[in-house]
mmCIF file of C-alpha atoms in Angstrom:
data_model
loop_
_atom_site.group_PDB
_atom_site.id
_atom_site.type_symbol
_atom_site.label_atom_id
_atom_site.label_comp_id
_atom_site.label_asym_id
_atom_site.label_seq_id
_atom_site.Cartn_x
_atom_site.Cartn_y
_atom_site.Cartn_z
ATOM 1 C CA UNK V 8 -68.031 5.584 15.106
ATOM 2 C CA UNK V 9 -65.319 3.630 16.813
ATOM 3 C CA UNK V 10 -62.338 2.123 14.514
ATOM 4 C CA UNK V 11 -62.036 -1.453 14.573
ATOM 5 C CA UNK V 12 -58.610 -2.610 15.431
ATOM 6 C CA UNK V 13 -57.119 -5.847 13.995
ATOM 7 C CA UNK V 14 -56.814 -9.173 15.507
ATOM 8 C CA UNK V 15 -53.126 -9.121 16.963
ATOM 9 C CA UNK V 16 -51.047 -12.495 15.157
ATOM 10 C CA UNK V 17 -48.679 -14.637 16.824
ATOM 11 C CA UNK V 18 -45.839 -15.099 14.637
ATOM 12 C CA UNK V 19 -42.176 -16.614 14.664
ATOM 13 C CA UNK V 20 -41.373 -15.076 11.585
ATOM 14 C CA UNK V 21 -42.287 -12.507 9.545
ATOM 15 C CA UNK V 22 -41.253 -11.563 5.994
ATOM 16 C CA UNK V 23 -40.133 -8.270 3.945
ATOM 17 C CA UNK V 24 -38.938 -8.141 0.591
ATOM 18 C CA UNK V 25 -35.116 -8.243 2.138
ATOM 19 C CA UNK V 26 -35.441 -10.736 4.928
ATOM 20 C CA UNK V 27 -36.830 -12.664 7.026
ATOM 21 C CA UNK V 28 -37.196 -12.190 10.903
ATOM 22 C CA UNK V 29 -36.989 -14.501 13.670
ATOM 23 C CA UNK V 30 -39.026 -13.524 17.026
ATOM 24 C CA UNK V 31 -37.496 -14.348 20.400
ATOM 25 C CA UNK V 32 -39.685 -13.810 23.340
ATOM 26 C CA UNK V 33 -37.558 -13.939 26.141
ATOM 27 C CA UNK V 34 -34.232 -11.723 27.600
ATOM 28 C CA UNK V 35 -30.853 -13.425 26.268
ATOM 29 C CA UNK V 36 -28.466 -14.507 29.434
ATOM 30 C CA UNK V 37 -24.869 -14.996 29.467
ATOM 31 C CA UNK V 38 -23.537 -17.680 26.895
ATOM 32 C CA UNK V 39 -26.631 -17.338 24.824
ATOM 33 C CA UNK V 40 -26.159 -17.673 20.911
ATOM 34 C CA UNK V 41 -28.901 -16.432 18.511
ATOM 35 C CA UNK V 42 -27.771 -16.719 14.651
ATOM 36 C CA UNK V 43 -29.963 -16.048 11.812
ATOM 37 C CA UNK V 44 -29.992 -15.539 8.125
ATOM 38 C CA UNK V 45 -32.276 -12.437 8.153
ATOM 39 C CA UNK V 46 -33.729 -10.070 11.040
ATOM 40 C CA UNK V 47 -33.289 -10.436 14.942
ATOM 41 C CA UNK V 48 -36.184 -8.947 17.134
ATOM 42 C CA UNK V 49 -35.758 -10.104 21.038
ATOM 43 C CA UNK V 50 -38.619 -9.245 23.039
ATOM 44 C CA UNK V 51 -36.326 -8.481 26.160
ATOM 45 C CA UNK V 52 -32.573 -8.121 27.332
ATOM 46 C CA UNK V 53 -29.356 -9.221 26.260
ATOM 47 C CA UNK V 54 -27.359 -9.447 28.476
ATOM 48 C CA UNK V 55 -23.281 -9.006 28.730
ATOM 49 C CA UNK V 56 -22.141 -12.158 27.144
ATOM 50 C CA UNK V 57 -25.024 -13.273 24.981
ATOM 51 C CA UNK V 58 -24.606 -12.587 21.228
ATOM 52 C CA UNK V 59 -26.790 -12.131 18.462
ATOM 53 C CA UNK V 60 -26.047 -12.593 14.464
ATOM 54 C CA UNK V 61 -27.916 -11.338 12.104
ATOM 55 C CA UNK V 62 -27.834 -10.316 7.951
ATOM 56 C CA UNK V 63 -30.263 -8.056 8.420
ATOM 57 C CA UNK V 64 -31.252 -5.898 10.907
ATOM 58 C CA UNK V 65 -31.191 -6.377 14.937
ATOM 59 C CA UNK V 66 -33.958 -4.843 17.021
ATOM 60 C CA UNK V 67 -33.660 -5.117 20.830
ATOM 61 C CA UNK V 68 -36.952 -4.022 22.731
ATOM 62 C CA UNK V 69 -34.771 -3.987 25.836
ATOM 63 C CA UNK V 70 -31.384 -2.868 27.134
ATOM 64 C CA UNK V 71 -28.356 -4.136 24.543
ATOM 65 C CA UNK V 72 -25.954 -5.316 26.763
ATOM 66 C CA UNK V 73 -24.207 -8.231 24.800
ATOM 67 C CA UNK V 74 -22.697 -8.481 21.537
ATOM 68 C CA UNK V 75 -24.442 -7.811 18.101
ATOM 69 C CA UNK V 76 -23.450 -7.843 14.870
ATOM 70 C CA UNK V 77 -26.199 -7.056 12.013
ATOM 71 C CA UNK V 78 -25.533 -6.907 8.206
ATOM 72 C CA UNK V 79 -23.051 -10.342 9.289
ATOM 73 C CA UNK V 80 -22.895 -10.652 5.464
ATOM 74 C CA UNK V 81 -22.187 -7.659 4.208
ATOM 75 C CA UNK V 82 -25.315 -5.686 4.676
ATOM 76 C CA UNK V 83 -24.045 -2.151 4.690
ATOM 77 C CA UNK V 84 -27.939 -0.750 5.377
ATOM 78 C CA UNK V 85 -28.541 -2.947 8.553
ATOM 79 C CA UNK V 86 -28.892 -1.454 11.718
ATOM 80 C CA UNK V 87 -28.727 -2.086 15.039
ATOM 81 C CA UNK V 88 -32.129 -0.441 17.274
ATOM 82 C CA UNK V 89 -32.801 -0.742 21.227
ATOM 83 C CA UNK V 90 -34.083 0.658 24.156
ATOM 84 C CA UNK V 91 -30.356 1.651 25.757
ATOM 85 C CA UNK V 92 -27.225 0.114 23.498
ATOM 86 C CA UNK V 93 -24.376 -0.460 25.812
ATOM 87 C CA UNK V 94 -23.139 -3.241 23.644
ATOM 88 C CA UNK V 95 -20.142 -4.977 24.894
ATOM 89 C CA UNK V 96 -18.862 -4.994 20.764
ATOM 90 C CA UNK V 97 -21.078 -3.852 18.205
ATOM 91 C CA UNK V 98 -20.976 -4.514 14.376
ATOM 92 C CA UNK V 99 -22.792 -3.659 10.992
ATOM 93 C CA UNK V 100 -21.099 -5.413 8.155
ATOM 94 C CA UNK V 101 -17.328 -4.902 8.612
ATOM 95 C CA UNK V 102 -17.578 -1.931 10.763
ATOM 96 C CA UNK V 103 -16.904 -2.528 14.534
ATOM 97 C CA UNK V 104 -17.500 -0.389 17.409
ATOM 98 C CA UNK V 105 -17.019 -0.606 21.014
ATOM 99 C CA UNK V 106 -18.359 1.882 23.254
ATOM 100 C CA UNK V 107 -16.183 3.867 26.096
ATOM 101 C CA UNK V 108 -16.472 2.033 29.534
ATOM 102 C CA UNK V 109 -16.818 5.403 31.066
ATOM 103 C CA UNK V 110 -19.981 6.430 29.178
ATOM 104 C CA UNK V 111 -22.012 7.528 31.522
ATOM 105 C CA UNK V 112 -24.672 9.804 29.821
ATOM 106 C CA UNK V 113 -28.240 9.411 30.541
ATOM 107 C CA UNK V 114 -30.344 8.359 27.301
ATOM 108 C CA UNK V 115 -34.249 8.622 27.290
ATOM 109 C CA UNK V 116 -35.643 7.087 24.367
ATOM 110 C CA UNK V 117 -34.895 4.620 21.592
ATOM 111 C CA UNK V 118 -31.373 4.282 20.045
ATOM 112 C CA UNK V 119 -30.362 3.496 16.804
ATOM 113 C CA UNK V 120 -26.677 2.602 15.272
ATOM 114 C CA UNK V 121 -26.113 3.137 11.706
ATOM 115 C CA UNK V 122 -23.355 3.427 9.101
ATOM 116 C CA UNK V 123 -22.157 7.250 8.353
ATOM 117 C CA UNK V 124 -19.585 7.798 6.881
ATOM 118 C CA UNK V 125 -17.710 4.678 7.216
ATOM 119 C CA UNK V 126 -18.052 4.537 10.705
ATOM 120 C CA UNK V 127 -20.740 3.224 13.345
ATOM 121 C CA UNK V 128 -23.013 6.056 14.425
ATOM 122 C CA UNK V 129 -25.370 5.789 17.365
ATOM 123 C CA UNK V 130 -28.023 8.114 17.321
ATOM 124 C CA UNK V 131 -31.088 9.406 19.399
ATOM 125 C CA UNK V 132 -34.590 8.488 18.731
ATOM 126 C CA UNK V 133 -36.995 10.448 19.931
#
């Protein structure tokens, strides 16, 4: 018997318990500005130079390249997730990290920065 699989919805904006998220469906270029009161999810890019601000949570399904700063209010449990995260400043509440300009390492696989320990942590997803 073959499973039936759901109807795929086209949403702007979804909704948790915590926060709303707003959708963008395009890479971020240079000088872009995204600000939100809740979740980020960009379906693309950012590039060096664009930023995004979020309360919640910023998800990236593409190379982080630009600035990001999740939990902008105080939102100790927001992270940061994307394909590569070679952020050129990266935040999470009022923790800030900027990563080496010599960092040359080869990633495979999602990556996902967190608070530990009072400090920005950037870990492997496999």
């Amino acid at each position: 018997m073959k499973e039936k699989i759901p109807k795929v919805v086209k949403a702007d904006i979804l909704e948790d318990d915590n926060y709303k998220t707003k959708i963008i469906k395009s890479p971020l270029r240079s000088g872009a500005s995204v600000s939100y009161d809740g979740n980020i999810l960009v379906i693309g890019d950012v590039n060096a130079g664009a930023e995004l601000i979020a309360s919640g949570s910023i998800i990236v399904l593409g190379v982080l390249r630009g600035f990001a700063n999740a939990g902008a209010k105080g939102d100790k449990n927001a992270m940061v997730i994307a394909n590569k995260i070679v952020a050129t400043q990266l935040r999470i509440a009022e923790f800030i990290a900027i990563p080496p300009k010599d960092d040359k390492k080869s990633y495979s696989g999602v990556q996902m920065a967190l608070i530990k320990e009072k400090e920005i942590e950037i870990q492997q997803i496999n």
